[in-house]
Coordinates of C-alpha atoms and ligand atoms in Angstrom, one line a residue:
M18 CA 172.2 139.2 95.9
T19 CA 175.6 138.4 94.6
S20 CA 176.2 139.2 90.8
Q21 CA 176.4 135.4 90.2
E22 CA 173.0 135.0 91.7
E23 CA 171.5 138.0 89.7
S24 CA 172.6 136.2 86.4
M25 CA 171.2 132.9 87.3
P26 CA 168.5 132.0 84.9
V27 CA 165.0 131.4 86.4
N28 CA 163.7 127.8 86.9
G29 CA 164.0 125.6 84.0
K30 CA 166.0 128.1 81.9
M31 CA 169.2 127.0 83.6
E32 CA 168.8 123.4 82.4
E33 CA 168.1 124.5 78.9
Q34 CA 171.3 126.6 78.8
L35 CA 173.2 123.8 80.1
Y36 CA 171.7 121.4 77.6
R37 CA 172.5 123.7 74.7
K38 CA 176.1 123.8 75.7
A39 CA 176.1 120.1 76.3
C40 CA 174.9 119.3 72.9
E41 CA 177.7 121.2 71.2
V42 CA 180.2 118.8 72.7
L43 CA 178.5 115.6 73.7
P44 CA 176.5 113.6 71.4
G45 CA 172.9 114.1 72.4
G46 CA 174.2 116.3 75.3
I47 CA 174.9 113.2 77.5
S48 CA 177.5 110.8 78.5
R49 CA 175.4 107.9 79.3
N50 CA 171.9 107.2 77.9
V51 CA 170.3 106.8 81.2
V52 CA 170.3 110.6 82.0
Y53 CA 168.7 111.3 78.6
R54 CA 165.2 112.9 78.7
K55 CA 163.0 115.2 76.9
P56 CA 163.0 118.3 76.6
H57 CA 166.3 118.2 78.4
P58 CA 168.1 116.2 81.3
F59 CA 168.1 117.3 84.8
Y60 CA 171.4 118.7 86.2
V61 CA 172.4 118.1 89.7
S62 CA 173.6 120.8 92.1
E63 CA 174.3 118.7 95.3
A64 CA 173.1 115.6 97.2
S65 CA 173.0 114.4 100.5
G66 CA 171.7 111.0 102.1
C67 CA 168.4 110.2 100.0
Y68 CA 167.9 113.7 98.6
V69 CA 169.3 115.2 95.3
T70 CA 169.0 119.0 94.6
D71 CA 169.0 120.2 91.1
V72 CA 170.4 123.4 89.6
N73 CA 167.1 125.0 90.2
G74 CA 167.1 124.2 93.8
V75 CA 164.5 121.6 93.6
K76 CA 165.1 118.7 96.0
R77 CA 163.9 115.2 95.2
V78 CA 163.9 111.9 97.0
D79 CA 166.3 109.5 95.2
F80 CA 165.1 106.0 94.5
A81 CA 167.6 105.5 91.8
N82 CA 170.6 105.8 93.7
N83 CA 172.9 106.0 90.5
I84 CA 171.2 103.0 89.0
A85 CA 171.5 101.0 92.2
S86 CA 175.1 101.7 93.2
L87 CA 174.7 104.1 96.2
I88 CA 173.6 101.6 98.9
H89 CA 174.0 104.4 101.6
G90 CA 172.8 107.2 99.6
H91 CA 174.9 110.3 98.6
A92 CA 177.8 111.7 100.3
H93 CA 177.7 109.4 103.5
P94 CA 179.8 110.9 106.2
R95 CA 182.0 107.8 106.8
I96 CA 182.6 107.2 103.2
V97 CA 183.4 111.0 102.6
E98 CA 185.8 111.1 105.4
A99 CA 187.6 108.0 104.5
V100 CA 188.0 108.9 100.8
T101 CA 189.1 112.5 101.7
R102 CA 191.9 111.2 103.7
Q103 CA 192.9 108.6 100.9
I104 CA 192.7 111.3 98.1
S105 CA 195.2 113.5 100.1
R106 CA 197.5 110.5 100.3
G107 CA 197.1 109.7 96.5
T108 CA 194.6 108.2 94.2
A109 CA 196.3 105.7 92.0
F110 CA 199.8 104.0 91.9
T111 CA 201.6 101.6 90.0
I112 CA 202.1 99.3 93.0
G113 CA 199.6 97.5 95.2
T114 CA 197.8 98.8 98.3
E115 CA 196.8 97.4 101.6
V116 CA 193.2 98.5 101.1
E117 CA 192.7 96.3 98.3
I118 CA 193.6 93.3 100.0
E119 CA 191.4 94.3 103.0
H120 CA 188.4 94.7 100.5
A121 CA 189.1 91.5 98.9
E122 CA 189.3 89.7 102.2
L123 CA 185.8 91.2 103.2
M124 CA 184.2 90.2 99.9
C125 CA 185.8 86.6 100.2
N126 CA 184.8 86.1 103.8
R127 CA 181.3 87.3 103.1
V128 CA 180.4 84.9 100.2
P129 CA 181.0 81.1 100.6
G130 CA 181.9 80.6 96.9
F131 CA 184.3 83.6 96.6
D132 CA 187.7 81.9 97.1
K133 CA 189.4 84.7 95.1
I134 CA 188.3 88.1 93.6
R135 CA 189.7 90.2 90.8
F136 CA 188.8 94.0 90.9
V137 CA 188.2 96.0 87.7
N138 CA 186.6 99.3 87.1
S139 CA 182.9 98.7 86.0
G140 CA 180.3 96.0 85.8
T141 CA 181.0 95.8 81.9
E142 CA 184.5 94.9 82.6
A143 CA 183.6 92.4 85.3
V144 CA 181.3 90.5 83.1
M145 CA 183.9 90.7 80.3
G146 CA 186.5 89.3 82.6
M147 CA 184.2 86.6 83.8
I148 CA 183.5 85.4 80.2
K149 CA 187.1 85.5 79.2
T150 CA 188.0 83.5 82.2
A151 CA 185.4 81.0 81.6
R152 CA 186.6 80.6 77.9
A153 CA 190.2 80.3 79.0
F154 CA 189.4 77.9 81.8
T155 CA 187.3 75.5 79.5
G156 CA 188.8 76.2 76.2
K157 CA 185.7 76.6 74.6
P158 CA 184.5 79.7 72.6
K159 CA 180.5 80.0 73.1
I160 CA 178.7 81.5 75.9
A161 CA 175.0 81.3 76.7
K162 CA 172.9 84.2 77.9
A163 CA 169.2 85.0 78.5
E164 CA 167.3 86.7 75.7
G165 CA 166.7 90.3 76.9
G166 CA 169.4 90.0 79.7
Y167 CA 171.5 93.1 80.2
H168 CA 175.1 92.5 81.2
G169 CA 176.8 95.8 80.2
S170 CA 178.7 96.8 76.9
F171 CA 181.1 93.8 76.1
D172 CA 180.4 92.6 72.6
A173 CA 179.3 89.2 73.5
A174 CA 177.4 90.1 76.7
E175 CA 175.2 92.5 74.8
V176 CA 173.8 90.1 72.2
S177 CA 170.0 90.2 72.2
Q178 CA 169.9 92.7 75.0
S179 CA 167.5 94.6 72.8
A180 CA 165.8 91.8 71.0
N181 CA 162.2 92.7 70.0
P182 CA 159.2 91.0 68.3
S183 CA 160.6 91.9 64.9
N184 CA 163.9 90.0 65.2
W185 CA 163.7 87.7 68.2
G186 CA 162.6 84.6 66.1
D187 CA 161.1 81.3 67.3
I188 CA 161.0 81.0 71.2
G189 CA 162.4 77.5 70.7
S190 CA 165.6 79.0 69.0
P191 CA 165.8 82.5 69.7
N192 CA 167.9 84.6 67.3
S193 CA 171.2 85.9 68.5
V194 CA 170.4 89.5 67.7
A195 CA 173.1 92.4 67.3
H196 CA 172.7 95.2 69.8
V197 CA 174.8 97.5 67.7
P198 CA 175.2 97.5 63.7
G199 CA 178.5 96.1 62.7
T200 CA 178.6 93.5 65.5
P201 CA 180.8 90.8 63.8
Q202 CA 178.9 87.7 62.7
G203 CA 181.5 85.7 64.6
V204 CA 180.5 87.3 67.9
L205 CA 176.7 86.5 67.3
D206 CA 177.6 82.9 66.2
N207 CA 179.2 82.4 69.4
V208 CA 176.3 83.5 71.7
V209 CA 173.8 81.0 72.4
V210 CA 170.4 82.8 73.5
Y211 CA 168.1 81.1 75.7
P212 CA 164.6 82.0 77.1
F213 CA 164.7 82.9 80.8
N214 CA 162.8 80.8 83.2
D215 CA 161.9 78.2 80.3
I216 CA 163.6 74.9 81.3
E217 CA 162.7 72.7 78.5
R218 CA 163.3 75.0 75.7
T219 CA 166.6 76.2 77.3
I220 CA 168.0 72.8 78.0
N221 CA 167.2 71.9 74.3
I222 CA 168.9 74.9 73.0
L223 CA 172.0 74.3 75.2
N224 CA 172.0 70.6 74.1
R225 CA 172.4 71.7 70.5
H226 CA 175.6 73.5 71.4
A227 CA 177.0 71.2 74.0
G228 CA 180.7 70.7 73.8
E229 CA 181.3 74.5 72.6
I230 CA 179.8 76.4 75.6
A231 CA 182.3 77.8 78.0
C232 CA 179.7 79.3 80.4
V233 CA 176.0 80.0 80.9
I234 CA 175.5 83.3 82.3
I235 CA 172.4 84.4 84.3
D236 CA 171.3 87.4 86.2
P237 CA 169.0 86.0 89.0
V238 CA 167.1 89.2 89.3
P239 CA 167.3 90.8 85.7
H240 CA 166.5 94.4 85.6
R241 CA 165.9 94.4 81.8
I242 CA 163.7 91.2 82.1
G243 CA 160.9 92.6 84.1
M244 CA 163.0 92.3 87.2
V245 CA 161.6 88.7 87.2
Q246 CA 163.3 86.4 89.6
A247 CA 165.0 83.3 88.3
T248 CA 163.2 80.2 89.6
P249 CA 165.1 77.8 91.7
E250 CA 164.2 75.1 89.3
F251 CA 165.6 77.0 86.4
V252 CA 168.7 77.8 88.0
E253 CA 169.1 74.2 89.3
A254 CA 168.7 73.0 85.6
L255 CA 171.3 75.3 84.4
Y256 CA 173.8 74.2 87.1
H257 CA 173.2 70.5 86.4
W258 CA 173.5 71.2 82.6
T259 CA 176.8 72.9 83.2
R260 CA 178.2 70.0 85.5
Q261 CA 177.2 67.5 82.8
N262 CA 178.7 69.5 79.9
K263 CA 181.9 70.9 81.6
A264 CA 180.8 74.5 81.3
L265 CA 180.7 77.1 84.2
L266 CA 177.7 78.6 85.7
C267 CA 178.2 82.3 85.9
F268 CA 176.0 84.6 87.8
D269 CA 175.9 88.3 86.9
E270 CA 175.2 90.0 90.3
V271 CA 176.4 93.4 89.3
I272 CA 173.0 94.9 90.3
C273 CA 171.4 92.2 92.3
F274 CA 174.1 91.5 94.9
R275 CA 172.2 94.0 97.1
V276 CA 169.2 91.7 97.5
D277 CA 170.8 89.6 100.3
Y278 CA 173.7 89.6 102.6
E279 CA 175.6 86.9 100.4
G280 CA 174.0 88.3 97.2
A281 CA 171.3 86.7 95.2
Q282 CA 173.1 83.3 95.1
S283 CA 172.2 82.8 98.8
G284 CA 168.7 82.2 97.7
Y285 CA 169.6 79.0 95.6
N286 CA 170.6 75.6 96.7
V287 CA 173.2 75.3 93.8
K288 CA 176.0 77.9 93.5
P289 CA 177.8 79.6 90.6
D290 CA 181.4 79.0 89.6
L291 CA 182.0 82.6 89.1
T292 CA 180.1 86.0 90.0
S293 CA 180.5 89.3 88.4
L294 CA 180.0 92.3 90.8
G295 CA 179.9 96.1 90.5
K296 CA 177.8 99.1 91.9
I297 CA 177.5 98.9 95.6
I298 CA 180.9 97.3 96.2
G299 CA 182.5 100.6 95.3
G300 CA 180.6 102.7 97.8
G301 CA 179.7 105.2 95.1
F302 CA 183.0 105.1 93.1
P303 CA 183.7 103.2 89.8
I304 CA 184.2 99.5 90.4
G305 CA 183.6 96.0 89.1
A306 CA 184.9 92.8 90.2
F307 CA 184.5 89.0 89.5
A308 CA 185.0 86.3 92.1
G309 CA 184.8 82.5 92.3
R310 CA 186.4 79.1 92.7
E311 CA 190.1 79.1 93.4
E312 CA 191.0 76.7 90.8
I313 CA 189.4 78.9 88.3
M314 CA 190.5 82.2 89.4
N315 CA 194.0 80.8 89.4
I316 CA 194.4 81.2 85.7
L317 CA 194.8 85.0 86.4
D318 CA 197.9 84.4 88.5
P319 CA 200.9 85.5 86.4
G320 CA 203.3 83.7 88.8
G321 CA 201.0 80.6 88.8
S322 CA 201.6 77.2 87.1
D323 CA 198.1 77.6 85.4
F324 CA 198.4 81.1 84.2
R325 CA 196.3 81.6 81.0
F326 CA 194.5 85.0 81.3
P327 CA 196.7 88.1 81.5
L328 CA 194.3 91.0 82.6
S329 CA 195.6 94.5 83.5
G330 CA 193.6 97.7 84.0
T331 CA 195.0 101.3 84.7
F332 CA 192.7 102.1 87.3
S333 CA 191.7 98.5 88.6
A334 CA 191.7 98.4 92.4
N335 CA 192.5 102.1 92.9
P336 CA 192.5 103.0 96.5
V337 CA 189.6 105.5 96.3
S338 CA 187.1 102.9 95.0
M339 CA 188.6 100.2 97.3
T340 CA 188.4 102.6 100.5
A341 CA 184.8 103.7 99.6
G342 CA 183.8 100.2 98.7
K343 CA 185.3 98.5 101.8
I344 CA 183.5 101.0 104.1
A345 CA 180.2 100.6 102.3
M346 CA 180.3 96.9 102.5
E347 CA 181.4 96.9 106.1
M348 CA 178.2 99.0 106.8
L349 CA 176.1 96.9 104.8
D350 CA 175.9 94.0 107.5
R351 CA 173.1 91.4 107.9
D352 CA 171.1 93.8 110.0
A353 CA 171.5 96.5 107.5
V354 CA 170.3 94.3 104.6
A355 CA 167.4 93.0 106.7
N356 CA 166.3 96.7 107.5
L357 CA 166.6 97.7 103.8
N358 CA 164.6 94.7 102.5
S359 CA 161.7 95.3 105.1
N360 CA 161.6 98.8 104.0
S361 CA 161.3 97.7 100.6
A362 CA 158.5 95.2 101.5
I363 CA 156.7 98.2 103.1
A364 CA 157.0 100.4 100.2
I365 CA 155.7 97.7 97.9
R366 CA 152.8 97.3 100.2
Q367 CA 151.8 101.0 100.2
I368 CA 152.4 101.3 96.4
K369 CA 150.1 98.4 95.9
E370 CA 147.4 100.1 98.1
A371 CA 148.0 103.3 96.0
G372 CA 147.4 101.2 92.8
K373 CA 144.1 99.9 94.1
L374 CA 143.1 103.5 95.3
A375 CA 143.7 104.8 91.9
G376 CA 142.1 101.8 90.2
I377 CA 144.7 101.0 87.7
P378 CA 146.1 97.5 86.8
L379 CA 149.4 97.1 88.8
S380 CA 151.8 94.4 89.5
I381 CA 155.3 94.6 91.1
T382 CA 158.3 92.4 90.7
G383 CA 161.8 92.2 92.2
K384 CA 163.6 91.1 95.2
G385 CA 165.1 92.6 98.3
S386 CA 165.6 96.3 98.0
M387 CA 164.9 96.4 94.3
F388 CA 161.4 96.4 92.6
K389 CA 159.7 97.4 89.4
V390 CA 156.1 98.4 88.8
H391 CA 154.3 97.0 85.8
F392 CA 151.1 98.6 84.6
R393 CA 149.3 95.2 84.2
D394 CA 147.4 93.0 86.5
V395 CA 149.4 89.8 86.4
A396 CA 153.3 90.0 86.8
P397 CA 155.4 88.8 83.8
T398 CA 157.5 85.7 84.3
T399 CA 159.5 85.6 81.2
F400 CA 161.3 88.1 78.8
R401 CA 158.8 88.0 76.1
E402 CA 156.0 88.5 78.4
S403 CA 157.8 91.5 80.1
Y404 CA 158.4 93.2 76.7
E405 CA 157.1 96.7 76.9
D406 CA 156.0 98.0 73.4
A407 CA 156.0 101.6 72.2
A408 CA 152.5 102.4 73.6
M409 CA 153.6 101.2 77.1
K410 CA 156.9 103.0 76.9
K411 CA 155.0 106.1 76.2
I412 CA 153.0 105.7 79.3
M413 CA 156.1 104.9 81.3
T414 CA 157.6 108.1 80.3
L415 CA 154.4 110.0 81.2
F416 CA 154.6 108.3 84.7
L417 CA 158.2 108.9 85.2
D418 CA 157.8 112.7 84.3
K419 CA 155.0 112.8 86.7
M420 CA 157.1 111.2 89.4
Y421 CA 159.7 113.9 88.8
E422 CA 157.1 116.5 89.2
E423 CA 156.2 114.8 92.3
K424 CA 159.9 115.1 93.5
I425 CA 160.9 111.5 93.1
I426 CA 163.7 110.1 91.0
M427 CA 163.2 106.5 89.8
I428 CA 165.0 104.4 87.2
N429 CA 163.6 104.9 83.9
S430 CA 162.5 101.1 83.8
C431 CA 159.9 102.4 86.4
S432 CA 162.0 100.7 89.0
C433 CA 163.1 101.8 92.6
V434 CA 166.1 100.8 94.6
L435 CA 166.2 101.7 98.2
S436 CA 169.2 103.0 100.1
T437 CA 170.0 102.4 103.8
V438 CA 169.3 106.2 104.6
I439 CA 165.5 105.9 103.2
T440 CA 163.2 106.1 106.0
Q441 CA 159.4 105.6 106.5
K442 CA 159.0 109.4 105.7
E443 CA 160.5 109.0 102.3
I444 CA 158.5 105.7 101.6
D445 CA 155.3 107.8 102.6
I446 CA 156.3 110.5 100.1
L447 CA 157.0 107.8 97.4
S448 CA 153.6 106.1 97.8
E449 CA 151.7 109.4 97.8
A450 CA 153.6 110.5 94.6
M451 CA 152.9 107.1 93.0
L452 CA 149.1 107.5 93.9
N453 CA 149.1 110.9 92.1
S454 CA 151.1 109.6 89.2
F455 CA 148.9 106.4 88.7
R456 CA 145.9 108.9 88.7
H457 CA 147.8 111.0 86.1
I458 CA 148.4 108.0 83.7
K459 CA 145.0 106.2 84.3
P460 CA 143.2 107.8 81.3
F461 CA 145.9 106.5 79.0
L462 CA 146.0 103.0 80.5
N463 CA 142.5 102.6 79.6
A464 CA 142.6 104.3 76.2
Ligands
LIG1521 C1 173.4 93.0 85.5 C2 174.2 94.1 85.1 N1 175.4 93.7 84.5 C3 176.3 94.6 84.1 C4 176.1 96.0 84.1 C5 177.1 96.9 83.6 O1 177.7 97.6 84.8 P1 178.5 99.0 84.5 O2 177.4 100.0 84.2 O3 179.1 99.3 85.7 O4 179.4 98.8 83.3 C6 174.9 96.4 84.9 C7 174.6 97.9 84.8 O5 173.5 98.3 85.0 C8 174.0 95.5 85.1 O6 172.8 95.9 85.8

């Protein structure tokens, strides 16, 4: 035994020690809320493929994949090799790189509506850039977004993200709810909140602001709206309204681009003017992007005749994210997407069987390689239906803790996202763990 091993705390203690140290320098001991948990977060030692090993040596199957960003799992050899080569040649420059052009070509050739693309550093920045582009292009100040929709941390984009029964108001005219105290009233006044998947009410609401709306934003498979899919009829209604009212239709596909080869938008007859992206297109490194029609994207061209939106970013299109992202997206070809989605369908089938065996109310929403379990018989179809109250959140925490014990990492909304390295073996481990965890929470569901 080395002296370092001798001084290593026994299971559990290591994390407590790390957490105590963390709390002295990081608010709540964390840098992002998603890792927060009681009595302390888990700390990773290493990860490979679809397995993550914590500092106590406990190995878990990863069905969270850094909140849906690691489409090929951890430390994929091809990505590691290419990124290592790039790092030794430099990580960020004040001049352009060839790889950013190659990644842009790949994305623009992949999706019919992507004439041009601008890379940024996160999904938050991508949505912010998309909104500002829409405002600058249309010359209008307001945006419309779905109640409960999560689009990152830009002021306007986060309005009503955390709306709840105490503040959401009448469904026919939902309040613009501040997510953080101190949000300027001007921000709230310029965000029109609509009820997801409710055509009649949404069109009435939009009509009340016609002439002022720059864009209508929608995430077609919104993680925070119960991972309920936007119906084709709803998306078409938004599309036609935006055509009639000189507004843009903007899709937020930061998380849901993974659901199909050309993103979630390929499932609709109508297409967005602009799309924000992130997560998987960075191959495990920080990234964001927004893409769309040439005429609109050209307002970002500093040398063009229609230049209206100066946008910089120190690390935007850095060659590390570009290299990793390009390889990740090359590997995610049509066959890879089909395989990923069919594995996901198998997982859902097995989990539903586990739910029956355990005798609990269960429904599953989602699309492609992402899905969410709901402890109710009938799946929600709207934000207000999907709202989880304090009692349900408690049960979800119990469930997630038990899943951790069963050596499965999930997203804390009780969602799973698959990576291409997950096989039937891991799907079996997942459904077995779900069965045990369903049995664990059953007494509380019936309480
Ligand atoms: C739909 C959606 N938009 C935007 C974001 C923000 O992305 P990021 O965390 O990279 O800023 C996320 C992140 O989860 C997201 O799911």
